[in-house]
CSV table of C-alpha atoms and ligand atoms in Angstrom, one decimal:
chain,number,residue,atom,x,y,z
T,23,MET,CA,31.4,-31.5,-66.1
T,24,ALA,CA,31.2,-32.6,-69.9
T,25,SER,CA,27.2,-31.9,-69.7
T,26,ASP,CA,27.5,-28.6,-68.9
T,27,SER,CA,29.0,-27.6,-71.8
T,28,LEU,CA,28.0,-25.9,-75.6
T,29,ASN,CA,28.9,-27.6,-78.7
T,30,VAL,CA,29.3,-25.6,-81.9
T,31,ALA,CA,25.4,-25.3,-83.0
T,32,GLU,CA,24.3,-24.3,-79.4
T,33,THR,CA,27.7,-21.7,-79.4
T,34,VAL,CA,26.3,-20.3,-82.7
T,35,ASP,CA,22.7,-19.8,-81.1
T,36,MET,CA,24.3,-18.6,-78.1
T,37,PHE,CA,26.0,-15.5,-80.0
T,38,ARG,CA,22.6,-15.2,-82.1
T,39,PHE,CA,21.2,-14.4,-78.8
T,40,VAL,CA,24.2,-12.5,-77.8
T,41,SER,CA,23.7,-10.3,-80.7
T,42,LYS,CA,20.1,-9.6,-80.3
T,43,PHE,CA,20.9,-8.4,-76.7
T,44,MET,CA,23.7,-6.5,-77.8
T,45,ILE,CA,21.5,-4.6,-80.4
T,46,ASP,CA,19.0,-4.0,-77.7
T,47,GLN,CA,21.5,-2.2,-75.7
T,48,LYS,CA,21.9,0.6,-78.4
T,49,ASP,CA,20.2,3.3,-76.3
T,50,ILE,CA,22.0,2.5,-73.3
T,51,LEU,CA,25.3,2.6,-74.9
T,52,THR,CA,24.3,5.8,-77.2
T,53,LYS,CA,24.0,7.5,-73.7
T,54,ALA,CA,27.3,6.4,-71.8
T,55,ASP,CA,29.0,7.4,-74.7
T,56,GLN,CA,27.3,10.9,-75.0
T,57,LYS,CA,28.5,11.4,-71.4
T,58,ILE,CA,32.4,11.4,-71.9
T,59,GLY,CA,32.7,10.4,-75.7
T,60,ASP,CA,31.1,11.2,-79.2
T,61,GLY,CA,27.9,9.4,-78.5
T,62,ASP,CA,28.8,6.4,-81.3
T,63,HIS,CA,29.4,3.5,-79.3
T,64,GLY,CA,25.8,2.1,-79.3
T,65,ILE,CA,25.6,2.8,-83.0
T,66,GLY,CA,28.8,1.2,-83.6
T,67,ILE,CA,27.8,-2.2,-81.6
T,68,ALA,CA,24.4,-2.2,-83.0
T,69,ARG,CA,25.9,-2.3,-86.7
T,70,GLY,CA,28.5,-4.7,-85.2
T,71,PHE,CA,26.2,-7.5,-84.1
T,72,GLU,CA,23.9,-6.9,-86.8
T,73,ALA,CA,26.5,-8.1,-89.1
T,74,ILE,CA,27.2,-11.2,-86.8
T,75,ILE,CA,23.1,-12.1,-87.1
T,76,ASP,CA,23.7,-11.8,-90.6
T,77,LEU,CA,27.3,-14.0,-90.5
T,78,LEU,CA,25.7,-16.5,-88.5
T,79,GLU,CA,22.6,-17.4,-90.8
T,80,THR,CA,24.8,-17.6,-93.6
T,81,THR,CA,27.5,-19.3,-92.7
T,82,GLN,CA,28.0,-23.3,-91.4
T,83,PHE,CA,30.4,-23.4,-88.6
T,84,ASP,CA,32.1,-26.8,-87.3
T,85,GLU,CA,34.6,-25.7,-84.8
T,86,LEU,CA,34.9,-22.9,-82.2
T,87,GLY,CA,38.2,-21.2,-83.7
T,88,VAL,CA,36.9,-20.3,-87.0
T,89,LEU,CA,33.3,-19.4,-85.6
T,90,LEU,CA,35.5,-16.9,-83.2
T,91,LYS,CA,37.5,-15.5,-85.7
T,92,LYS,CA,34.6,-14.7,-88.2
T,93,ILE,CA,32.9,-13.3,-85.5
T,94,GLY,CA,36.0,-11.0,-85.0
T,95,PHE,CA,36.3,-10.0,-88.3
T,96,GLY,CA,32.8,-9.3,-88.7
T,97,LEU,CA,33.2,-6.6,-85.7
T,98,MET,CA,35.8,-5.3,-87.2
T,99,ASN,CA,34.8,-4.7,-90.5
T,100,SER,CA,31.3,-3.3,-89.4
T,101,MET,CA,31.8,-1.2,-86.5
T,102,GLY,CA,34.5,0.9,-87.4
T,103,GLY,CA,36.2,3.4,-84.7
T,104,ALA,CA,38.4,2.2,-81.9
T,105,SER,CA,35.8,-0.3,-80.7
T,106,GLY,CA,35.7,-1.8,-83.8
T,107,ALA,CA,39.3,-2.7,-83.9
T,108,ILE,CA,39.1,-3.9,-79.9
T,109,PHE,CA,36.2,-5.9,-79.9
T,110,GLY,CA,37.3,-7.4,-83.3
T,111,THR,CA,40.6,-8.3,-81.8
T,112,LEU,CA,38.9,-9.8,-78.7
T,113,PHE,CA,37.2,-12.3,-80.5
T,114,LEU,CA,40.4,-13.0,-82.8
T,115,GLY,CA,42.5,-13.5,-79.5
T,116,GLY,CA,39.8,-15.5,-78.2
T,117,ALA,CA,39.8,-17.9,-81.5
T,118,LYS,CA,43.8,-18.4,-81.5
T,119,ALA,CA,43.3,-19.7,-77.8
T,120,ILE,CA,40.6,-22.3,-78.6
T,121,ASN,CA,41.3,-23.4,-82.2
T,122,ASN,CA,40.3,-26.3,-83.4
T,123,GLN,CA,37.5,-26.9,-80.2
T,124,ASP,CA,34.1,-28.1,-81.0
T,125,CYS,CA,33.1,-27.7,-77.2
T,126,LEU,CA,32.5,-24.5,-75.1
T,127,ASP,CA,33.2,-25.6,-71.7
T,128,SER,CA,34.3,-24.3,-68.4
T,129,GLU,CA,38.7,-24.4,-69.6
T,130,ASN,CA,37.9,-23.0,-72.9
T,131,LEU,CA,36.0,-20.0,-71.8
T,132,GLY,CA,38.8,-19.4,-69.8
T,133,LEU,CA,41.5,-19.5,-72.4
T,134,MET,CA,39.0,-17.5,-74.8
T,135,LEU,CA,38.8,-15.0,-72.0
T,136,GLN,CA,42.9,-14.8,-71.5
T,137,GLY,CA,43.6,-15.2,-75.1
T,138,GLY,CA,41.1,-12.2,-76.0
T,139,LEU,CA,42.7,-10.3,-73.1
T,140,ASP,CA,46.2,-10.4,-74.0
T,141,ALA,CA,45.3,-9.8,-77.9
T,142,VAL,CA,43.5,-6.5,-76.7
T,143,LYS,CA,46.2,-5.4,-74.5
T,144,ASN,CA,48.6,-5.7,-77.0
T,145,ARG,CA,46.7,-4.0,-79.7
T,146,GLY,CA,45.2,-1.1,-77.7
T,147,LYS,CA,48.2,-0.9,-75.3
T,148,ALA,CA,45.5,-0.1,-72.4
T,149,ASN,CA,45.7,-1.7,-68.9
T,150,PRO,CA,43.6,-1.8,-65.9
T,151,GLY,CA,42.9,1.7,-64.7
T,152,ASP,CA,43.0,3.3,-68.0
T,153,LYS,CA,39.2,3.6,-68.2
T,154,THR,CA,38.7,1.1,-71.2
T,155,MET,CA,36.9,-2.2,-71.4
T,156,VAL,CA,40.2,-4.0,-70.5
T,157,ASP,CA,38.9,-2.6,-66.9
T,158,ALA,CA,35.8,-5.0,-67.2
T,159,LEU,CA,37.8,-7.8,-69.4
T,160,GLU,CA,40.9,-8.5,-66.9
T,161,PRO,CA,38.9,-9.0,-64.0
T,162,ALA,CA,36.7,-11.4,-65.9
T,163,ALA,CA,39.8,-13.4,-67.5
T,164,LEU,CA,41.2,-13.8,-63.8
T,165,ALA,CA,37.9,-14.8,-62.2
T,166,ALA,CA,37.6,-17.8,-64.8
T,167,ASP,CA,37.7,-21.1,-63.0
T,168,SER,CA,38.2,-24.3,-65.0
T,169,GLN,CA,37.4,-26.6,-61.9
T,170,ILE,CA,33.5,-25.2,-61.2
T,171,SER,CA,30.7,-25.6,-64.3
T,172,LEU,CA,30.4,-23.5,-67.3
T,173,THR,CA,27.4,-21.6,-65.9
T,174,ASP,CA,28.7,-20.9,-62.6
T,175,ASN,CA,32.0,-19.8,-64.3
T,176,LEU,CA,30.2,-17.3,-66.5
T,177,ALA,CA,28.3,-15.9,-63.5
T,178,ALA,CA,31.5,-15.6,-61.9
T,179,VAL,CA,33.1,-13.8,-64.9
T,180,THR,CA,30.3,-11.7,-65.4
T,181,GLU,CA,30.3,-10.6,-61.6
T,182,ALA,CA,33.8,-9.6,-62.0
T,183,SER,CA,33.3,-7.9,-64.8
T,184,ARG,CA,30.4,-5.7,-63.6
T,185,LEU,CA,32.7,-4.5,-60.4
T,186,GLY,CA,35.6,-3.9,-63.0
T,187,MET,CA,33.1,-1.9,-65.0
T,188,GLU,CA,31.6,0.2,-61.7
T,189,LYS,CA,35.1,0.8,-60.8
T,190,THR,CA,35.8,2.6,-64.1
T,191,LYS,CA,33.4,5.5,-63.1
T,192,GLU,CA,36.2,6.5,-60.2
T,193,MET,CA,38.8,6.6,-63.1
T,194,VAL,CA,39.8,9.7,-65.7
T,195,ALA,CA,40.7,8.4,-69.0
T,196,ASN,CA,44.3,7.5,-70.7
T,197,PHE,CA,42.5,6.8,-74.3
T,198,GLY,CA,40.1,7.8,-76.4
T,199,ARG,CA,38.2,10.8,-76.2
T,200,ALA,CA,37.3,10.9,-72.7
T,201,LYS,CA,41.1,11.4,-72.2
T,202,SER,CA,40.6,15.3,-72.8
T,203,LEU,CA,37.9,15.5,-70.4
T,204,GLY,CA,40.2,14.7,-67.7
T,205,GLU,CA,38.6,14.9,-64.3
T,206,LYS,CA,34.8,15.5,-65.8
T,207,ALA,CA,35.1,12.1,-66.9
T,208,VAL,CA,34.7,10.8,-63.1
T,209,GLY,CA,31.5,9.9,-62.3
T,210,HIS,CA,30.5,8.5,-65.5
T,211,ALA,CA,31.5,4.3,-66.3
T,212,ASP,CA,33.3,3.6,-69.9
T,213,PRO,CA,30.9,2.6,-72.6
T,214,GLY,CA,33.5,0.0,-73.7
T,215,SER,CA,33.3,-1.4,-70.2
T,216,ILE,CA,29.7,-1.6,-70.2
T,217,SER,CA,29.6,-3.3,-73.3
T,218,MET,CA,32.2,-5.7,-72.6
T,219,HIS,CA,30.3,-6.6,-69.0
T,220,LEU,CA,26.5,-6.8,-71.1
T,221,LEU,CA,28.3,-9.3,-73.6
T,222,LEU,CA,29.5,-11.7,-70.8
T,223,LYS,CA,26.3,-11.1,-69.1
T,224,SER,CA,24.3,-12.2,-72.3
T,225,MET,CA,26.5,-14.8,-72.4
T,226,THR,CA,25.4,-15.8,-68.9
T,227,GLU,CA,21.7,-15.3,-69.3
T,228,TYR,CA,21.6,-17.8,-72.8
T,229,VAL,CA,23.4,-20.6,-70.5
T,230,GLN,CA,20.8,-20.3,-67.6
T,231,LYS,CA,17.7,-20.2,-69.6
T,232,ARG,CA,18.6,-23.1,-71.7
P,3,ADP,P1,35.5,5.8,-80.8
P,3,ADP,O1,36.2,5.9,-79.3
P,3,ADP,O2,36.0,5.6,-81.8
P,3,ADP,O3,34.4,6.8,-80.6
P,3,ADP,P2,33.6,3.7,-79.2
P,3,ADP,O4,33.0,5.0,-79.0
P,3,ADP,O5,32.4,3.0,-80.3
P,3,ADP,O6,34.5,4.4,-80.5
P,3,ADP,O7,34.5,2.8,-78.3
P,3,ADP,C1,34.8,3.6,-77.5
P,3,ADP,C2,35.4,2.6,-76.3
P,3,ADP,O8,36.4,2.1,-77.1
P,3,ADP,C3,36.0,3.1,-74.9
P,3,ADP,O9,34.6,3.1,-74.2
P,3,ADP,C4,36.8,2.2,-74.7
P,3,ADP,O10,36.2,1.2,-73.8
P,3,ADP,C5,37.3,1.1,-76.2
P,3,ADP,N1,38.7,1.7,-76.3
P,3,ADP,C6,39.0,2.7,-76.8
P,3,ADP,N2,40.4,2.6,-77.0
P,3,ADP,C7,40.6,1.5,-76.3
P,3,ADP,C8,42.2,0.8,-76.4
P,3,ADP,N3,43.1,1.4,-76.5
P,3,ADP,N4,42.4,-0.5,-75.4
P,3,ADP,C9,41.2,-1.0,-74.9
P,3,ADP,N5,39.5,-0.4,-75.1
P,3,ADP,C10,39.8,0.8,-76.0
P,4,MG,MG1,32.5,6.9,-79.3
């Protein structure tokens, strides 16, 4: 469905919307990280996406690979913490998978998610079940279907990420500060999996409203 896709300028506009949306989630993410971490995840995410708003205002992009790469480095350099490396790597892996493309369509969405997932797993060594953002990202990447429209595909991967995020509530953590809590982390969702889900949810909202 060629019409159901975003060109580079529209993709930039989508990430502007995504950035504002993520900044608005600061309190929710802070509360989530206060329960099983050190409470800084909301601050990190907000700082990271403030940097992305600046980036999108000051840089011209003519293809998606460079756009995603600069978002990845922008997050990595501004967020700090474990999640700065992880969410930065998500975008860098996505960038490699859709290098030199000028259209975000259904197929490129799937490639981007798979490339991001591979890079995050390679860097962070977490697998599904470890109570990290991988628990939201992997089901999303697996749910991607290039045969349906970008809008429907985004809705499907977002729902898969939501279910994956919900499942982290039942898990004990094998990474990060939540690991030391053992069974006490059960009942609380992993903060990074909430961010991962909200990132996809905001992309879906953008294409649905367009
Ligand atoms: P920090 O742990 O340094 O305080 P944040 O609170 O910003 O960083 O982010 C924590 C989130 O990072 C976790 O909820 C988890 O989803 C994600 N995370 C941490 N380590 C890993 C890893 N090795 N692989 C994937 N995600 C990870
Ligand atoms: Mg934290």
